PDB file of N, CA and C in Angstrom:
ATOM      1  N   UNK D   1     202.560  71.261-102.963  1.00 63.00           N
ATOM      2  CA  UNK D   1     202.221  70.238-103.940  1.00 63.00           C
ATOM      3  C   UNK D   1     202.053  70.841-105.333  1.00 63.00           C
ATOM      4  N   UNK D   2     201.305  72.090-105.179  1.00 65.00           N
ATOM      5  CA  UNK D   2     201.148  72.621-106.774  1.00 65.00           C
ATOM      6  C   UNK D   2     202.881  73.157-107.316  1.00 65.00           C
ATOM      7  N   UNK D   3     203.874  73.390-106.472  1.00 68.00           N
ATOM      8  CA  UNK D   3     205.018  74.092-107.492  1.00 68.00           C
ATOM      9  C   UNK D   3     205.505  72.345-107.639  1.00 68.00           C
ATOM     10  N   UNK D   4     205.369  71.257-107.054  1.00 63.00           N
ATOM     11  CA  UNK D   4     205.520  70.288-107.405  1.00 63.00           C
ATOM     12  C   UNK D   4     205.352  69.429-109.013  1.00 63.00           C
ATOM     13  N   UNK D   5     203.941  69.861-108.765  1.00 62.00           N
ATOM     14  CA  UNK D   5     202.972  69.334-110.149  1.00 62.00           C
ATOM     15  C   UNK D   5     203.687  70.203-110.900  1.00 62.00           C
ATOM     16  N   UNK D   6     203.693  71.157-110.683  1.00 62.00           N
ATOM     17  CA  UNK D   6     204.068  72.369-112.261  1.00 62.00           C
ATOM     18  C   UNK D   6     205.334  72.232-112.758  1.00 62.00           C
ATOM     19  N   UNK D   7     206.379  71.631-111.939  1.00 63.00           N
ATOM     20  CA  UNK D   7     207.463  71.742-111.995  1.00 63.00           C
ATOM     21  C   UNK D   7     208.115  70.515-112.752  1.00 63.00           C
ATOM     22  N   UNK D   8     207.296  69.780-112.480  1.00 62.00           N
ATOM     23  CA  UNK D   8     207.599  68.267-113.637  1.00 62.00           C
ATOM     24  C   UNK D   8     206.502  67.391-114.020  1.00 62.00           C
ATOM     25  N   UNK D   9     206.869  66.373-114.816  1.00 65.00           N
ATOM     26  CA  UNK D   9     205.944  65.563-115.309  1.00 65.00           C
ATOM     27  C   UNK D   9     204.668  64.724-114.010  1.00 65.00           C
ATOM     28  N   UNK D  10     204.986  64.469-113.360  1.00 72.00           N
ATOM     29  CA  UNK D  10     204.648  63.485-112.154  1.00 72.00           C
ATOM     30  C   UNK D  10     202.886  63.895-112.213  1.00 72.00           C
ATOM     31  N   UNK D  11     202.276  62.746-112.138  1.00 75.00           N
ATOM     32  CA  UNK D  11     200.900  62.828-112.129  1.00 75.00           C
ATOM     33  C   UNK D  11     200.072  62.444-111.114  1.00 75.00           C
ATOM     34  N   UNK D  12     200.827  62.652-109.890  1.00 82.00           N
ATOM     35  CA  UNK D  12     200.339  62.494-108.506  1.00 82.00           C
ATOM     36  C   UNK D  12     201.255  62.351-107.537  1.00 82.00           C
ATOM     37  N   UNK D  13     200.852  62.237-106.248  1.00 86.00           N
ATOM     38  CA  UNK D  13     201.668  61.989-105.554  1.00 86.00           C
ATOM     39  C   UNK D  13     200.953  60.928-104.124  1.00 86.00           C
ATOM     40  N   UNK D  14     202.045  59.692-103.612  1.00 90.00           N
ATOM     41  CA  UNK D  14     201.279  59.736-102.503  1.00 90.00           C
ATOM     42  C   UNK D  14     200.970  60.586-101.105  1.00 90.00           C
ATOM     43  N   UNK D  15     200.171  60.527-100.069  1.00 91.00           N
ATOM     44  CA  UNK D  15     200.565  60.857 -98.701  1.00 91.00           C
ATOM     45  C   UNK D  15     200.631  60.075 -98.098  1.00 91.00           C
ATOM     46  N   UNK D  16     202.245  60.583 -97.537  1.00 90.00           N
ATOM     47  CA  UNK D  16     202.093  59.740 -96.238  1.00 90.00           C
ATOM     48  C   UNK D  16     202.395  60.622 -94.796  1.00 90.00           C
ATOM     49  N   UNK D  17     202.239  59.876 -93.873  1.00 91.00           N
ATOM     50  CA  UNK D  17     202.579  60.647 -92.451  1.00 91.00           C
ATOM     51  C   UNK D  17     203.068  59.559 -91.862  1.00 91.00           C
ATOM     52  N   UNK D  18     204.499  59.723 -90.888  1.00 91.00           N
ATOM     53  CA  UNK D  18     205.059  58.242 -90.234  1.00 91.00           C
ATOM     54  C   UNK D  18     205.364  57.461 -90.622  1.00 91.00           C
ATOM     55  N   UNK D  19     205.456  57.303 -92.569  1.00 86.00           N
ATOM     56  CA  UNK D  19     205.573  55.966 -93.534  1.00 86.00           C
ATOM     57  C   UNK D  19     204.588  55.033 -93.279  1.00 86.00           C
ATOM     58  N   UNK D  20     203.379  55.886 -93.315  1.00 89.00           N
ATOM     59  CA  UNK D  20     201.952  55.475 -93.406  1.00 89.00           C
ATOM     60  C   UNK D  20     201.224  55.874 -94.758  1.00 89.00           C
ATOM     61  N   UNK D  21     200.651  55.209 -95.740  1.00 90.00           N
ATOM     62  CA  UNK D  21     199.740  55.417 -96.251  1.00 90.00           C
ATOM     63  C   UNK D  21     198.499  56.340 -95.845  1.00 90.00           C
ATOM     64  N   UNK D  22     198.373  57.404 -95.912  1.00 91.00           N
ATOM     65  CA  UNK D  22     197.210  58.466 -95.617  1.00 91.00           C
ATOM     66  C   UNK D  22     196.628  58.442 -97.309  1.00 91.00           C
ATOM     67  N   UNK D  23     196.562  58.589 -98.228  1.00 91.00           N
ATOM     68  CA  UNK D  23     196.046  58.604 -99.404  1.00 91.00           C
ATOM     69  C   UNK D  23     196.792  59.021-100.564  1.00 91.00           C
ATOM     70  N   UNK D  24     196.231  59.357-101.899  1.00 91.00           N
ATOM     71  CA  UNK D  24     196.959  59.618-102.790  1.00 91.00           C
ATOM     72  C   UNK D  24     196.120  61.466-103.405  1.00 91.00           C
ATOM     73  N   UNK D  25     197.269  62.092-103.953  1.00 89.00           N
ATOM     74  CA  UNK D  25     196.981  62.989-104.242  1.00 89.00           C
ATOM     75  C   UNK D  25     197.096  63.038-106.196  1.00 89.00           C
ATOM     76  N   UNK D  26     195.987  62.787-107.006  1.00 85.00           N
ATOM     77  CA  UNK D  26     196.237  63.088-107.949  1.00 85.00           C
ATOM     78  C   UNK D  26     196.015  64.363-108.866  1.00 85.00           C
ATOM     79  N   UNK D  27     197.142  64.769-109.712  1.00 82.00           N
ATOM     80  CA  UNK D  27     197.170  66.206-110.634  1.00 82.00           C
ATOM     81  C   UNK D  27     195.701  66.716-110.916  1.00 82.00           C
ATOM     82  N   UNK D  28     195.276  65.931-111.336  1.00 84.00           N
ATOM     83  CA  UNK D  28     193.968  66.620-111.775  1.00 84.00           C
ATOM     84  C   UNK D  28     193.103  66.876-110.745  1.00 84.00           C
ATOM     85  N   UNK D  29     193.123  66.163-109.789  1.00 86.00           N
ATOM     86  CA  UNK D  29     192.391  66.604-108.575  1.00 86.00           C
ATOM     87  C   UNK D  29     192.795  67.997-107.433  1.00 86.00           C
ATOM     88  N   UNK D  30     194.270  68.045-107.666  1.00 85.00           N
ATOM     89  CA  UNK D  30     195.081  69.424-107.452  1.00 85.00           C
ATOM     90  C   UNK D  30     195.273  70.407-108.418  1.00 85.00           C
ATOM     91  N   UNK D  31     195.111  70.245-109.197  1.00 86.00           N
ATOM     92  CA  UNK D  31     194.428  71.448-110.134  1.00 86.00           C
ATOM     93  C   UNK D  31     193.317  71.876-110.311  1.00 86.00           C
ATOM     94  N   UNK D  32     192.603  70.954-109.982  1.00 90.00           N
ATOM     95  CA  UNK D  32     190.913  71.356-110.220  1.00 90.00           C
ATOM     96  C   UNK D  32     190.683  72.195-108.874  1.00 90.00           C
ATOM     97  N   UNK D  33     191.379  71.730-107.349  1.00 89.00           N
ATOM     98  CA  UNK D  33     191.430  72.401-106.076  1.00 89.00           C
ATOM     99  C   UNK D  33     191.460  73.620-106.153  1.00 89.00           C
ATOM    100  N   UNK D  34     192.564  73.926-106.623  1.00 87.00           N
ATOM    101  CA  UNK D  34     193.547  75.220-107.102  1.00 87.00           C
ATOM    102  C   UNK D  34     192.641  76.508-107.748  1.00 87.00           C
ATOM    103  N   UNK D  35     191.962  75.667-108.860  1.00 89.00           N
ATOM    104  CA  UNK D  35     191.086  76.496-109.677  1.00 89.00           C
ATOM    105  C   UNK D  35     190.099  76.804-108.744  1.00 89.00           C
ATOM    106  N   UNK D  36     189.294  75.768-108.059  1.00 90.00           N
ATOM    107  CA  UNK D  36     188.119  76.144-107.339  1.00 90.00           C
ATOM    108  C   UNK D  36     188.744  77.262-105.791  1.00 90.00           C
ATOM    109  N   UNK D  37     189.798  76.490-105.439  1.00 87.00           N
ATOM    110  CA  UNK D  37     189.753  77.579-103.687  1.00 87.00           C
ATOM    111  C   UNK D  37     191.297  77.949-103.718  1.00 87.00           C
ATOM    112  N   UNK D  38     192.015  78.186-104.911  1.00 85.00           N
ATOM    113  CA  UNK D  38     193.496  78.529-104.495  1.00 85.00           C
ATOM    114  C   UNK D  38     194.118  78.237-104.161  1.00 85.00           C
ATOM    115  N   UNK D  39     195.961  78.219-103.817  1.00 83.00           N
ATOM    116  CA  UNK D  39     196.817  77.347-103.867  1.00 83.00           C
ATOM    117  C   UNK D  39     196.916  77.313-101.934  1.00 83.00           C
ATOM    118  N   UNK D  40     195.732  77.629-101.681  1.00 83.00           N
ATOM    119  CA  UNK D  40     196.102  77.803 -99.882  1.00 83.00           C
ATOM    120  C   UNK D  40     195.393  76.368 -99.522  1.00 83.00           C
ATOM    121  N   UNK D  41     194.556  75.755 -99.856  1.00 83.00           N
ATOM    122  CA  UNK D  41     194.123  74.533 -99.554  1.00 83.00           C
ATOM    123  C   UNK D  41     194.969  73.940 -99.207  1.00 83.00           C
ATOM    124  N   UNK D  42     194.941  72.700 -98.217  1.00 87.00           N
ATOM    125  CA  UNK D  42     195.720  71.668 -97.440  1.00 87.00           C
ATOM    126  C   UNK D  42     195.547  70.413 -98.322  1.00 87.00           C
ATOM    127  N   UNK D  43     196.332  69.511 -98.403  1.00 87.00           N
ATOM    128  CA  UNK D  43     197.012  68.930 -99.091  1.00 87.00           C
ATOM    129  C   UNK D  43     195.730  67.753 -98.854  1.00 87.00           C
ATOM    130  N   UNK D  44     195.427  67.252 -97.343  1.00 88.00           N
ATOM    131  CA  UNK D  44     194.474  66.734 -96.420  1.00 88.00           C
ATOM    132  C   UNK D  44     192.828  66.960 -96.963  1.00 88.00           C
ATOM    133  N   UNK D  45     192.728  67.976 -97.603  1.00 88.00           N
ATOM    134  CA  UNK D  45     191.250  68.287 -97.606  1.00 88.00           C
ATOM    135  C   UNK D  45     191.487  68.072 -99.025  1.00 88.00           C
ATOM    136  N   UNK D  46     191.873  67.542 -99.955  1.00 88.00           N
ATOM    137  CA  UNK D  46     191.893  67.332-101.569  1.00 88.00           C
ATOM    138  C   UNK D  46     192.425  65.941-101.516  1.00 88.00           C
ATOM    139  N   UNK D  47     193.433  65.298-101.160  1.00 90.00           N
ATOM    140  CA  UNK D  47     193.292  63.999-101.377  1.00 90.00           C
ATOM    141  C   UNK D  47     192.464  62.741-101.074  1.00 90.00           C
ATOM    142  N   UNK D  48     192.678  61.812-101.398  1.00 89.00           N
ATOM    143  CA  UNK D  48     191.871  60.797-101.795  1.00 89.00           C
ATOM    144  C   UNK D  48     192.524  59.676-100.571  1.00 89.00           C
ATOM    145  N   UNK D  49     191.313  59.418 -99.585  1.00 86.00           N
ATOM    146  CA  UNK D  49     191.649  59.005 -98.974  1.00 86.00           C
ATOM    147  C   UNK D  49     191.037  57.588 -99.061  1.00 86.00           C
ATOM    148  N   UNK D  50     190.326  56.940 -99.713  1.00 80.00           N
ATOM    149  CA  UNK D  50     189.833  55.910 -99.759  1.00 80.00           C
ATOM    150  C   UNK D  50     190.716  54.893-100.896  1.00 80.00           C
ATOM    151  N   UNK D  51     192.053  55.036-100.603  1.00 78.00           N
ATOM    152  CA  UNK D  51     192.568  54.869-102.256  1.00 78.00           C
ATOM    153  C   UNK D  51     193.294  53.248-102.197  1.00 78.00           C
ATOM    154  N   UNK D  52     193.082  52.407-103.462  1.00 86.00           N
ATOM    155  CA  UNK D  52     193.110  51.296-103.587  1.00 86.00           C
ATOM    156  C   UNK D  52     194.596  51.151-103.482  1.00 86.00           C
ATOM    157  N   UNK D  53     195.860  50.136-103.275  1.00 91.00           N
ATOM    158  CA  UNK D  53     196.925  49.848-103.469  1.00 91.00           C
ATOM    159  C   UNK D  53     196.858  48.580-104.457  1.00 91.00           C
ATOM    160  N   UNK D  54     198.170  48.347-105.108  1.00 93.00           N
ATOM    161  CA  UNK D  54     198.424  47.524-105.964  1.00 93.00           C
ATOM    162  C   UNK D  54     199.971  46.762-105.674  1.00 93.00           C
ATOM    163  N   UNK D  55     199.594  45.437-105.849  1.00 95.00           N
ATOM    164  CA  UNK D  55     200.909  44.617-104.958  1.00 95.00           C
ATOM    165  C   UNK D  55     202.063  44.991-106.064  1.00 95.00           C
ATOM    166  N   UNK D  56     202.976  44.994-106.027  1.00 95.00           N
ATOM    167  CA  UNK D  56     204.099  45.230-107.066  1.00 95.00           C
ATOM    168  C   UNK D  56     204.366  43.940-107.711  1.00 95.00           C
ATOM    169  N   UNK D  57     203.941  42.402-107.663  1.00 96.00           N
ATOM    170  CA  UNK D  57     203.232  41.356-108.105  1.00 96.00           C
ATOM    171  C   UNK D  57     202.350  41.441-109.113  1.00 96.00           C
ATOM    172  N   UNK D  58     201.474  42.172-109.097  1.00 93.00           N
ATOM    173  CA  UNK D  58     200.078  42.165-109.861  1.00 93.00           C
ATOM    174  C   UNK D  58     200.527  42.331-111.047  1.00 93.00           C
ATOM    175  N   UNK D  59     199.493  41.994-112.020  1.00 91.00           N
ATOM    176  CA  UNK D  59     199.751  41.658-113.548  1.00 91.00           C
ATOM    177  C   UNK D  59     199.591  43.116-114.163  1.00 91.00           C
ATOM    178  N   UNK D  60     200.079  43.953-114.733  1.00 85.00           N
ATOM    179  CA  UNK D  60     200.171  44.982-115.651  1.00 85.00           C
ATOM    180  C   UNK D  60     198.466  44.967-116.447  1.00 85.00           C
ATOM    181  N   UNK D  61     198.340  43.983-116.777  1.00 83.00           N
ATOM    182  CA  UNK D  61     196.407  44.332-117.406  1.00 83.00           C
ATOM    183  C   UNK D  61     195.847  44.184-116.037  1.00 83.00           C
ATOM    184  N   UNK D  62     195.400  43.401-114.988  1.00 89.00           N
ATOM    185  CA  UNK D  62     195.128  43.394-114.233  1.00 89.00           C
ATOM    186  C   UNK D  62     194.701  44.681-113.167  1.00 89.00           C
ATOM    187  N   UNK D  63     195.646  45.309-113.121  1.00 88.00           N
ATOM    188  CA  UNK D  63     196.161  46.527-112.683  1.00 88.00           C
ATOM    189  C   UNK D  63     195.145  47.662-113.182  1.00 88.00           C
ATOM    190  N   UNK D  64     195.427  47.975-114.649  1.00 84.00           N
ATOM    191  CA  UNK D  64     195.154  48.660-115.758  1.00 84.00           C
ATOM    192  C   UNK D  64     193.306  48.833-115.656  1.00 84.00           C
ATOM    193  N   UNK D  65     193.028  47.151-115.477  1.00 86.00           N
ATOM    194  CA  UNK D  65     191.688  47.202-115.597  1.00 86.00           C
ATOM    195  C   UNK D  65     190.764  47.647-114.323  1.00 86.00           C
ATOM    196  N   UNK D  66     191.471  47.401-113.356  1.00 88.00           N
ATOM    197  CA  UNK D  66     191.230  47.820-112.200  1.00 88.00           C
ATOM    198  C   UNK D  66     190.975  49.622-112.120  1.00 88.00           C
ATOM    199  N   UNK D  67     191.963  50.148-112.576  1.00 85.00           N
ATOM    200  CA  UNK D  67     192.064  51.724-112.782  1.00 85.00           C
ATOM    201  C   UNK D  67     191.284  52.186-113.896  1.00 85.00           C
ATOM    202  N   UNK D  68     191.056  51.402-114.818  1.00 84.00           N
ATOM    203  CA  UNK D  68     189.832  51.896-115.663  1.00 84.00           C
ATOM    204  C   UNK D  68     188.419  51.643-115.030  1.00 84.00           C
ATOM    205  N   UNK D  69     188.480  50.637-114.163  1.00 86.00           N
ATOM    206  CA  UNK D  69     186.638  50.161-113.314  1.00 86.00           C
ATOM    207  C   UNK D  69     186.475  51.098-112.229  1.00 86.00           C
ATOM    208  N   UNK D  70     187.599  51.876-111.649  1.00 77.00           N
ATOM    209  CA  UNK D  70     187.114  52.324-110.533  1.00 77.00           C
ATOM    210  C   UNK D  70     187.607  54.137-110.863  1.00 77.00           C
ATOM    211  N   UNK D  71     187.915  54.046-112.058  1.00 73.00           N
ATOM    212  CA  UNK D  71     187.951  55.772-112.199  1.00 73.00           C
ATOM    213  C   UNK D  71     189.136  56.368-111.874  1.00 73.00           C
ATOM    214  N   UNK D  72     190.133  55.847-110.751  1.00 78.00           N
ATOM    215  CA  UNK D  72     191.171  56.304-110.340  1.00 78.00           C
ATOM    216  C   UNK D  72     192.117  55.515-111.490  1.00 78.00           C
ATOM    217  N   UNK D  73     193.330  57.104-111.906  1.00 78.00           N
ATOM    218  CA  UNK D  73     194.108  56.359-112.942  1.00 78.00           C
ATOM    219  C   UNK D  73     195.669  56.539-112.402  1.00 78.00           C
ATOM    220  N   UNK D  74     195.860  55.974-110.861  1.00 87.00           N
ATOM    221  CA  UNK D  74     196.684  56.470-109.838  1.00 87.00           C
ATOM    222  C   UNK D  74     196.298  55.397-109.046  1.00 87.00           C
ATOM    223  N   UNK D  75     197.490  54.214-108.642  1.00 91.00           N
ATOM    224  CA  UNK D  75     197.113  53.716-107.581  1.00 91.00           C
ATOM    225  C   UNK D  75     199.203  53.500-106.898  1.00 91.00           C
ATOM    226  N   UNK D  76     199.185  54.069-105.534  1.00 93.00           N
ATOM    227  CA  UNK D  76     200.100  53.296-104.874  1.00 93.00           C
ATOM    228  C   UNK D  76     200.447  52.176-105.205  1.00 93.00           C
ATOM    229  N   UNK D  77     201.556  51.789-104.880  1.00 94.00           N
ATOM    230  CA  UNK D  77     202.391  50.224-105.075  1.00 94.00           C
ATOM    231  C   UNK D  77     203.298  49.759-104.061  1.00 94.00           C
ATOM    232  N   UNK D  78     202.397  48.417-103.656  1.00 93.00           N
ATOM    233  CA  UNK D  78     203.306  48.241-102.069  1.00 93.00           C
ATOM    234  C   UNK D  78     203.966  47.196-102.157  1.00 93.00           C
ATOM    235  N   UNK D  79     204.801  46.464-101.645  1.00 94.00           N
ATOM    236  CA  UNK D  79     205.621  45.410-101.730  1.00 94.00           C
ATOM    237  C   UNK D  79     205.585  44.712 -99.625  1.00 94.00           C
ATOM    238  N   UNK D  80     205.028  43.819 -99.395  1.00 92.00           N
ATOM    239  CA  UNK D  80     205.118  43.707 -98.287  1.00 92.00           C
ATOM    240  C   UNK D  80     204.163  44.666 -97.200  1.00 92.00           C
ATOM    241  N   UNK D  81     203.594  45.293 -97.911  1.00 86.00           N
ATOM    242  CA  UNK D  81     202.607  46.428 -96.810  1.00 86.00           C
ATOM    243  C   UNK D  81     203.627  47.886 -97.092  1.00 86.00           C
ATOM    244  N   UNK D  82     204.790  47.855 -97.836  1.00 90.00           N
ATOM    245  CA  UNK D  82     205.233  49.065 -97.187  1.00 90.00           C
ATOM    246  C   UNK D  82     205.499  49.880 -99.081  1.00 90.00           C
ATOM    247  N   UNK D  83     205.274  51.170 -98.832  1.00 92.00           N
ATOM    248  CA  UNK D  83     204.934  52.123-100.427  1.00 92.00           C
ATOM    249  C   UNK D  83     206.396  52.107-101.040  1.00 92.00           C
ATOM    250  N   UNK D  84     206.465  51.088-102.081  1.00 94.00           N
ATOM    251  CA  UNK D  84     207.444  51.354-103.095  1.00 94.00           C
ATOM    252  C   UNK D  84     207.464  52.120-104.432  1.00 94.00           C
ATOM    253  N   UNK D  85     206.355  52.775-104.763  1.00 91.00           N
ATOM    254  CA  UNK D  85     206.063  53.739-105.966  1.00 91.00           C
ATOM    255  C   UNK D  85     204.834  53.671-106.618  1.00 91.00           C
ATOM    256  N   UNK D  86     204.465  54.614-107.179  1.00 91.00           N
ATOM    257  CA  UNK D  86     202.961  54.540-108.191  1.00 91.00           C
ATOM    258  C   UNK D  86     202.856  54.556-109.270  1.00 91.00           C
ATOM    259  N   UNK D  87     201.706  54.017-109.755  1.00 91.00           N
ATOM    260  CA  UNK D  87     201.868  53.510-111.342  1.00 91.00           C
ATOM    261  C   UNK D  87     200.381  54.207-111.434  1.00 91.00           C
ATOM    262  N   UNK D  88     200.558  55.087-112.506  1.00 86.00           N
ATOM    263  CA  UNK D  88     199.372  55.649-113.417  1.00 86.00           C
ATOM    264  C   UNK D  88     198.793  54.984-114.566  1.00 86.00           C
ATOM    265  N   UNK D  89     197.732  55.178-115.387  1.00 81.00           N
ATOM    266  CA  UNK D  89     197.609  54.827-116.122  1.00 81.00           C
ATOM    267  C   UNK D  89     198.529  55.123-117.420  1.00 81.00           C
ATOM    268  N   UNK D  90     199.137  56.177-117.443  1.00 81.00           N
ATOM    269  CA  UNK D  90     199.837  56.514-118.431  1.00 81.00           C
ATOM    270  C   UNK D  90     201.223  55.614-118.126  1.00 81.00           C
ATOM    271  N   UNK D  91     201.604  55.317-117.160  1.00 81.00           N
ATOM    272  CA  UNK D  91     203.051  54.090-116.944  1.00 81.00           C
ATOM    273  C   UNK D  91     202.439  53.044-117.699  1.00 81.00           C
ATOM    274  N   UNK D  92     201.112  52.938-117.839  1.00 81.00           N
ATOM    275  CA  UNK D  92     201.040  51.354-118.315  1.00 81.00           C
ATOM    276  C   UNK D  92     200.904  51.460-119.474  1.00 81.00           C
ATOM    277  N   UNK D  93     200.739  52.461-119.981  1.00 80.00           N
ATOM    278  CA  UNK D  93     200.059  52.429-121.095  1.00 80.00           C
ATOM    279  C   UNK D  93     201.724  53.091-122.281  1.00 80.00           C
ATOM    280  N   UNK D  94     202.639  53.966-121.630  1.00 82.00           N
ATOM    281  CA  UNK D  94     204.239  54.054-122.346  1.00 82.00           C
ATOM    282  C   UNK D  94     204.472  52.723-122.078  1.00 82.00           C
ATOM    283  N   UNK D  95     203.995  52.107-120.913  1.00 81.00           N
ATOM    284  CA  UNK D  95     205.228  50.861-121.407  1.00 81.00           C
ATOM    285  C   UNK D  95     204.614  49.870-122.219  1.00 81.00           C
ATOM    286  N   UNK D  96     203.062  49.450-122.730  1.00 82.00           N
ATOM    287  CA  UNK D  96     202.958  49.067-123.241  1.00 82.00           C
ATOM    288  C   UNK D  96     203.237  49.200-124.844  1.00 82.00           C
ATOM    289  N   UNK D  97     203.025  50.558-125.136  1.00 85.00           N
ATOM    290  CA  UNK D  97     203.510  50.974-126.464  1.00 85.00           C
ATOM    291  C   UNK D  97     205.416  50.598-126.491  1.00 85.00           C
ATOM    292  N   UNK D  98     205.950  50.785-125.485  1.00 86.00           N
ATOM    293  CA  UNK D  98     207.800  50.864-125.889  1.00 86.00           C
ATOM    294  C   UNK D  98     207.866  48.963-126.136  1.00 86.00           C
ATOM    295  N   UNK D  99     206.936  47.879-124.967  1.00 82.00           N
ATOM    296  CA  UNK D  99     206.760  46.679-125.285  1.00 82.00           C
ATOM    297  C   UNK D  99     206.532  46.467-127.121  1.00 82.00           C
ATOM    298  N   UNK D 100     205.848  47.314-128.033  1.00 82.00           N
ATOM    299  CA  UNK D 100     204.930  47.340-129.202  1.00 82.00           C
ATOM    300  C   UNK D 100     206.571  47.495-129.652  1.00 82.00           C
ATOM    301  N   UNK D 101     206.737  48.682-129.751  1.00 83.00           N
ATOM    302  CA  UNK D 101     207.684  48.894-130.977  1.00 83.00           C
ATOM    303  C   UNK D 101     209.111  47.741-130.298  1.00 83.00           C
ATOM    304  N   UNK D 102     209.302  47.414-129.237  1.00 81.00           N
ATOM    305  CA  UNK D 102     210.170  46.179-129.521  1.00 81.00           C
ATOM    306  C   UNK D 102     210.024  45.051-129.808  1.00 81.00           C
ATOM    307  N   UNK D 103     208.799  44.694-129.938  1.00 77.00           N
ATOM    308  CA  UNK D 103     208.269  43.991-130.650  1.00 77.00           C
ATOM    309  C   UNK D 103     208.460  43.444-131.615  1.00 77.00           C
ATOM    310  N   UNK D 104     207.838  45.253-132.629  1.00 81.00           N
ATOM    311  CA  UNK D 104     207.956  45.224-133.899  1.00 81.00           C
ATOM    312  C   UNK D 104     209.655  45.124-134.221  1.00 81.00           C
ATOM    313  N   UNK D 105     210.225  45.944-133.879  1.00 83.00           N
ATOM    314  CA  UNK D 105     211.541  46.284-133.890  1.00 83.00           C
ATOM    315  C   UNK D 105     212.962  44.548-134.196  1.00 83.00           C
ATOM    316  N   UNK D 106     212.319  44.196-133.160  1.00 80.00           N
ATOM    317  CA  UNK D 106     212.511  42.418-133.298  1.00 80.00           C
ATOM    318  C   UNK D 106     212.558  41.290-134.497  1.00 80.00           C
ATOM    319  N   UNK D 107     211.023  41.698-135.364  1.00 76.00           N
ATOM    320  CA  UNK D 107     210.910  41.067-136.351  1.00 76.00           C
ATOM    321  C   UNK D 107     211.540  41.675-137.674  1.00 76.00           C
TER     322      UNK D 107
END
């Protein structure tokens, strides 16, 4: 997971086992691992297993506000029960700015 993180932008990742939801693993929480016990830690003993999903439906503020109330800025995205991708706070927040300048861009 860490030559993962280092290796590109991506600011988490989920787990799964069986195309099961087991939890989400976010960067800062695998770096902070890393720093404290080294890159030998299990993937299992650092992620976040109590972790909220978000319908691929749900409203973009909705969402947003949700990940600002509960601290996690990383939530899965399911469509039907089954993991179609994750949205960080920083997805919502580029696309709200690229929404801004087309906006502006418009008038």
């Amino acid at each position: 997971a860490v030559d993962h993180i280092l290796a590109g932008s991506q600011q988490g990742f989920p787990v799964m086992e069986d195309g099961r939801l087991l939890g989400i693993l976010p960067r800062n929480d695998l770096l902070k691992s890393v720093a404290l016990y080294g890159r030998d830690h299990r993937v299992d003993e650092v992620m976040r297993q109590q972790c909220e999903t978000v319908d691929d439906t749900e409203p973009l503020d909705k969402t947003l506000e949700r990940m600002q109330q509960g601290g996690c800025g990383m939530f899965p995205v399911v469509h039907d029960g089954q993991l179609v991708g994750v949205i960080t706070a920083d997805n919502v927040g580029e696309w709200l700015m690229s929404r801004a300048k087309q906006h502006d861009a418009a008038r």
